[in-house]
Amino acid sequence: MALEKTLILVKPDGAKRQLTGMVFDRLEAAGLDLCAAKVVSVSEEHAREHYKDLSDKPFFENLIKYIRGEFHSIRNNKILAAVFQGEDAIKHVRKVAGATNPEEADPGTIRGSFGRITTDGQFENVIHASGNREDADREIKLWFKAEEII
Ligand code: UDP
Ligand code: MG
């Protein structure tokens, strides 16, 4: 076990459907400790940098539109970003979030409870959660300044 930090984003479907409180509630109830949070206007460049490892995937262009709120008429491309800390926080948050595909996610998870697949095949799955230690470090640096993490 190791004390870790991980990045989460409440994705635009989560914001639109008023699930922000539920996301924080479930993470807090799981024992994770909130140590940074803010609303960010996500530029095209920022979105592409965040998801750069997926740039060759067929769903990439729609994913950029999705995370910038273009499918949910989110004004100013705003999104809520947060850092949670805890023992094995990266895996722990992923477990609370559930599998990437909402149809495969356990019903008790955030994605299993509230995610959906659109008719175009895009996974709208409410929450982003860093996948591993390397991604978490990179993503936390991309979204937060050191002094914003308490
Ligand atoms: N995604 C999608 N279709 C796929 C795979 C991924 O729409 O077949 C979207 C989905 O919103 C997912 C995001 O792309 O959360 C990032 O994909 P990744 O494989 O990193 O999944 P995650 O780490 O979010 O579980
Ligand atoms: Mg990922």
PDB file of C-alpha atoms in Angstrom, residues 9-139:
ATOM      1  CA  LEU A   9     -12.864  15.084 -13.551  1.00  0.00           C
ATOM      2  CA  VAL A  10     -16.648  15.274 -13.377  1.00  0.00           C
ATOM      3  CA  LYS A  11     -17.331  14.911 -17.095  1.00  0.00           C
ATOM      4  CA  PRO A  12     -19.935  17.114 -18.844  1.00  0.00           C
ATOM      5  CA  ASP A  13     -22.663  14.438 -18.721  1.00  0.00           C
ATOM      6  CA  GLY A  14     -22.160  14.271 -14.954  1.00  0.00           C
ATOM      7  CA  ALA A  15     -22.367  18.055 -14.601  1.00  0.00           C
ATOM      8  CA  LYS A  16     -25.421  18.311 -16.872  1.00  0.00           C
ATOM      9  CA  ARG A  17     -27.251  15.596 -14.975  1.00  0.00           C
ATOM     10  CA  GLN A  18     -26.435  17.165 -11.583  1.00  0.00           C
ATOM     11  CA  LEU A  19     -24.241  14.286 -10.452  1.00  0.00           C
ATOM     12  CA  THR A  20     -21.297  16.339  -9.137  1.00  0.00           C
ATOM     13  CA  GLY A  21     -22.363  15.983  -5.504  1.00  0.00           C
ATOM     14  CA  MET A  22     -22.927  12.246  -5.932  1.00  0.00           C
ATOM     15  CA  VAL A  23     -19.378  11.795  -7.299  1.00  0.00           C
ATOM     16  CA  PHE A  24     -17.826  13.612  -4.339  1.00  0.00           C
ATOM     17  CA  ASP A  25     -20.155  11.838  -1.921  1.00  0.00           C
ATOM     18  CA  ARG A  26     -19.135   8.386  -3.148  1.00  0.00           C
ATOM     19  CA  LEU A  27     -15.411   9.169  -3.171  1.00  0.00           C
ATOM     20  CA  GLU A  28     -15.562  10.665   0.305  1.00  0.00           C
ATOM     21  CA  ALA A  29     -17.645   7.747   1.595  1.00  0.00           C
ATOM     22  CA  ALA A  30     -14.959   5.411   0.215  1.00  0.00           C
ATOM     23  CA  GLY A  31     -12.457   7.122   2.519  1.00  0.00           C
ATOM     24  CA  LEU A  32     -10.680   9.241  -0.086  1.00  0.00           C
ATOM     25  CA  ASP A  33      -9.419  12.625   0.983  1.00  0.00           C
ATOM     26  CA  LEU A  34     -10.124  15.688  -1.190  1.00  0.00           C
ATOM     27  CA  CYS A  35      -6.975  17.798  -1.492  1.00  0.00           C
ATOM     28  CA  ALA A  36      -7.659  20.060  -4.515  1.00  0.00           C
ATOM     29  CA  ALA A  37     -10.674  21.133  -6.570  1.00  0.00           C
ATOM     30  CA  LYS A  38     -11.519  23.821  -9.104  1.00  0.00           C
ATOM     31  CA  VAL A  39     -13.612  24.650 -12.156  1.00  0.00           C
ATOM     32  CA  VAL A  40     -11.548  24.850 -15.353  1.00  0.00           C
ATOM     33  CA  SER A  41     -12.373  26.104 -18.845  1.00  0.00           C
ATOM     34  CA  VAL A  42     -10.949  23.312 -21.014  1.00  0.00           C
ATOM     35  CA  SER A  43      -9.250  24.579 -24.167  1.00  0.00           C
ATOM     36  CA  GLU A  44      -8.936  22.382 -27.238  1.00  0.00           C
ATOM     37  CA  GLU A  45      -5.192  22.148 -26.607  1.00  0.00           C
ATOM     38  CA  HIS A  46      -5.654  21.170 -22.946  1.00  0.00           C
ATOM     39  CA  ALA A  47      -8.165  18.455 -23.874  1.00  0.00           C
ATOM     40  CA  ARG A  48      -5.834  17.030 -26.531  1.00  0.00           C
ATOM     41  CA  GLU A  49      -2.916  17.039 -24.082  1.00  0.00           C
ATOM     42  CA  HIS A  50      -4.979  15.305 -21.394  1.00  0.00           C
ATOM     43  CA  TYR A  51      -6.027  12.507 -23.777  1.00  0.00           C
ATOM     44  CA  LYS A  52      -2.852  12.451 -25.916  1.00  0.00           C
ATOM     45  CA  ASP A  53      -2.289   8.700 -25.426  1.00  0.00           C
ATOM     46  CA  LEU A  54      -5.622   8.059 -27.170  1.00  0.00           C
ATOM     47  CA  SER A  55      -4.988  10.305 -30.195  1.00  0.00           C
ATOM     48  CA  ASP A  56      -4.920   7.369 -32.624  1.00  0.00           C
ATOM     49  CA  LYS A  57      -8.265   5.951 -31.465  1.00  0.00           C
ATOM     50  CA  PRO A  58     -11.338   6.231 -33.699  1.00  0.00           C
ATOM     51  CA  PHE A  59     -13.317   7.874 -30.871  1.00  0.00           C
ATOM     52  CA  PHE A  60     -10.653  10.538 -30.164  1.00  0.00           C
ATOM     53  CA  GLU A  61     -12.223  13.535 -31.935  1.00  0.00           C
ATOM     54  CA  ASN A  62     -15.594  12.912 -30.284  1.00  0.00           C
ATOM     55  CA  LEU A  63     -13.848  12.420 -26.939  1.00  0.00           C
ATOM     56  CA  ILE A  64     -12.299  15.907 -27.249  1.00  0.00           C
ATOM     57  CA  LYS A  65     -15.734  17.383 -28.035  1.00  0.00           C
ATOM     58  CA  TYR A  66     -17.275  15.424 -25.140  1.00  0.00           C
ATOM     59  CA  ILE A  67     -14.753  16.509 -22.511  1.00  0.00           C
ATOM     60  CA  ARG A  68     -15.123  20.142 -23.645  1.00  0.00           C
ATOM     61  CA  GLY A  69     -18.882  19.948 -23.055  1.00  0.00           C
ATOM     62  CA  GLU A  70     -19.848  20.296 -26.709  1.00  0.00           C
ATOM     63  CA  PHE A  71     -22.412  17.483 -26.524  1.00  0.00           C
ATOM     64  CA  HIS A  72     -24.021  18.855 -23.363  1.00  0.00           C
ATOM     65  CA  SER A  73     -24.156  22.585 -24.165  1.00  0.00           C
ATOM     66  CA  ILE A  74     -21.834  23.409 -21.280  1.00  0.00           C
ATOM     67  CA  ARG A  75     -20.971  27.132 -21.413  1.00  0.00           C
ATOM     68  CA  ASN A  76     -17.316  28.142 -21.499  1.00  0.00           C
ATOM     69  CA  ASN A  77     -16.193  24.489 -21.693  1.00  0.00           C
ATOM     70  CA  LYS A  78     -16.200  24.351 -17.927  1.00  0.00           C
ATOM     71  CA  ILE A  79     -15.435  21.194 -16.029  1.00  0.00           C
ATOM     72  CA  LEU A  80     -14.764  20.337 -12.403  1.00  0.00           C
ATOM     73  CA  ALA A  81     -11.309  18.899 -11.682  1.00  0.00           C
ATOM     74  CA  ALA A  82     -10.195  17.492  -8.333  1.00  0.00           C
ATOM     75  CA  VAL A  83      -7.368  15.598  -6.684  1.00  0.00           C
ATOM     76  CA  PHE A  84      -8.079  12.878  -4.144  1.00  0.00           C
ATOM     77  CA  GLN A  85      -5.508  11.281  -1.878  1.00  0.00           C
ATOM     78  CA  GLY A  86      -5.458   7.981  -0.040  1.00  0.00           C
ATOM     79  CA  GLU A  87      -3.854   4.560   0.306  1.00  0.00           C
ATOM     80  CA  ASP A  88      -3.761   3.086  -3.222  1.00  0.00           C
ATOM     81  CA  ALA A  89      -5.958   6.012  -4.284  1.00  0.00           C
ATOM     82  CA  ILE A  90      -5.480   5.407  -8.012  1.00  0.00           C
ATOM     83  CA  LYS A  91      -6.900   1.868  -7.940  1.00  0.00           C
ATOM     84  CA  HIS A  92      -9.393   2.755  -5.236  1.00  0.00           C
ATOM     85  CA  VAL A  93     -10.940   5.622  -7.249  1.00  0.00           C
ATOM     86  CA  ARG A  94     -11.008   3.457 -10.386  1.00  0.00           C
ATOM     87  CA  LYS A  95     -12.930   0.840  -8.387  1.00  0.00           C
ATOM     88  CA  VAL A  96     -15.493   3.368  -7.171  1.00  0.00           C
ATOM     89  CA  ALA A  97     -15.759   4.754 -10.734  1.00  0.00           C
ATOM     90  CA  GLY A  98     -16.228   1.350 -12.418  1.00  0.00           C
ATOM     91  CA  ALA A  99     -15.225  -0.006 -15.829  1.00  0.00           C
ATOM     92  CA  THR A 100     -14.736   2.334 -18.810  1.00  0.00           C
ATOM     93  CA  ASN A 101     -17.681   0.808 -20.685  1.00  0.00           C
ATOM     94  CA  PRO A 102     -20.784   1.679 -18.627  1.00  0.00           C
ATOM     95  CA  GLU A 103     -22.501  -1.534 -19.771  1.00  0.00           C
ATOM     96  CA  GLU A 104     -19.652  -3.575 -18.292  1.00  0.00           C
ATOM     97  CA  ALA A 105     -19.308  -1.521 -15.115  1.00  0.00           C
ATOM     98  CA  ASP A 106     -20.650  -3.079 -11.896  1.00  0.00           C
ATOM     99  CA  PRO A 107     -24.108  -1.664 -11.117  1.00  0.00           C
ATOM    100  CA  GLY A 108     -22.881  -0.318  -7.768  1.00  0.00           C
ATOM    101  CA  THR A 109     -20.172   1.849  -9.327  1.00  0.00           C
ATOM    102  CA  ILE A 110     -20.564   5.459 -10.504  1.00  0.00           C
ATOM    103  CA  ARG A 111     -20.300   4.451 -14.157  1.00  0.00           C
ATOM    104  CA  GLY A 112     -22.496   1.380 -13.670  1.00  0.00           C
ATOM    105  CA  SER A 113     -25.188   3.477 -12.001  1.00  0.00           C
ATOM    106  CA  PHE A 114     -25.102   6.578 -14.191  1.00  0.00           C
ATOM    107  CA  GLY A 115     -23.074   5.978 -17.376  1.00  0.00           C
ATOM    108  CA  ARG A 116     -24.553   5.399 -20.804  1.00  0.00           C
ATOM    109  CA  ILE A 117     -23.488   4.659 -24.376  1.00  0.00           C
ATOM    110  CA  THR A 118     -24.818   7.162 -26.899  1.00  0.00           C
ATOM    111  CA  THR A 119     -26.390   6.091 -30.188  1.00  0.00           C
ATOM    112  CA  ASP A 120     -23.077   7.151 -31.817  1.00  0.00           C
ATOM    113  CA  GLY A 121     -21.214   4.706 -29.576  1.00  0.00           C
ATOM    114  CA  GLN A 122     -19.517   7.264 -27.316  1.00  0.00           C
ATOM    115  CA  PHE A 123     -19.133   6.187 -23.696  1.00  0.00           C
ATOM    116  CA  GLU A 124     -20.570   8.905 -21.465  1.00  0.00           C
ATOM    117  CA  ASN A 125     -19.318   7.673 -18.120  1.00  0.00           C
ATOM    118  CA  VAL A 126     -19.631  10.617 -15.703  1.00  0.00           C
ATOM    119  CA  ILE A 127     -16.107  10.592 -14.272  1.00  0.00           C
ATOM    120  CA  HIS A 128     -12.505  10.594 -15.397  1.00  0.00           C
ATOM    121  CA  ALA A 129     -10.063   8.883 -13.047  1.00  0.00           C
ATOM    122  CA  SER A 130      -6.308   8.526 -13.642  1.00  0.00           C
ATOM    123  CA  GLY A 131      -5.359   5.027 -14.787  1.00  0.00           C
ATOM    124  CA  ASN A 132      -1.965   4.494 -13.169  1.00  0.00           C
ATOM    125  CA  ARG A 133       0.822   6.227 -11.252  1.00  0.00           C
ATOM    126  CA  GLU A 134       2.458   7.731 -14.353  1.00  0.00           C
ATOM    127  CA  ASP A 135      -0.837   9.084 -15.710  1.00  0.00           C
ATOM    128  CA  ALA A 136      -1.839  10.426 -12.294  1.00  0.00           C
ATOM    129  CA  ASP A 137       1.424  12.382 -11.923  1.00  0.00           C
ATOM    130  CA  ARG A 138       1.190  13.764 -15.460  1.00  0.00           C
ATOM    131  CA  GLU A 139      -2.512  14.625 -15.212  1.00  0.00           C
TER     132      GLU A 139
END
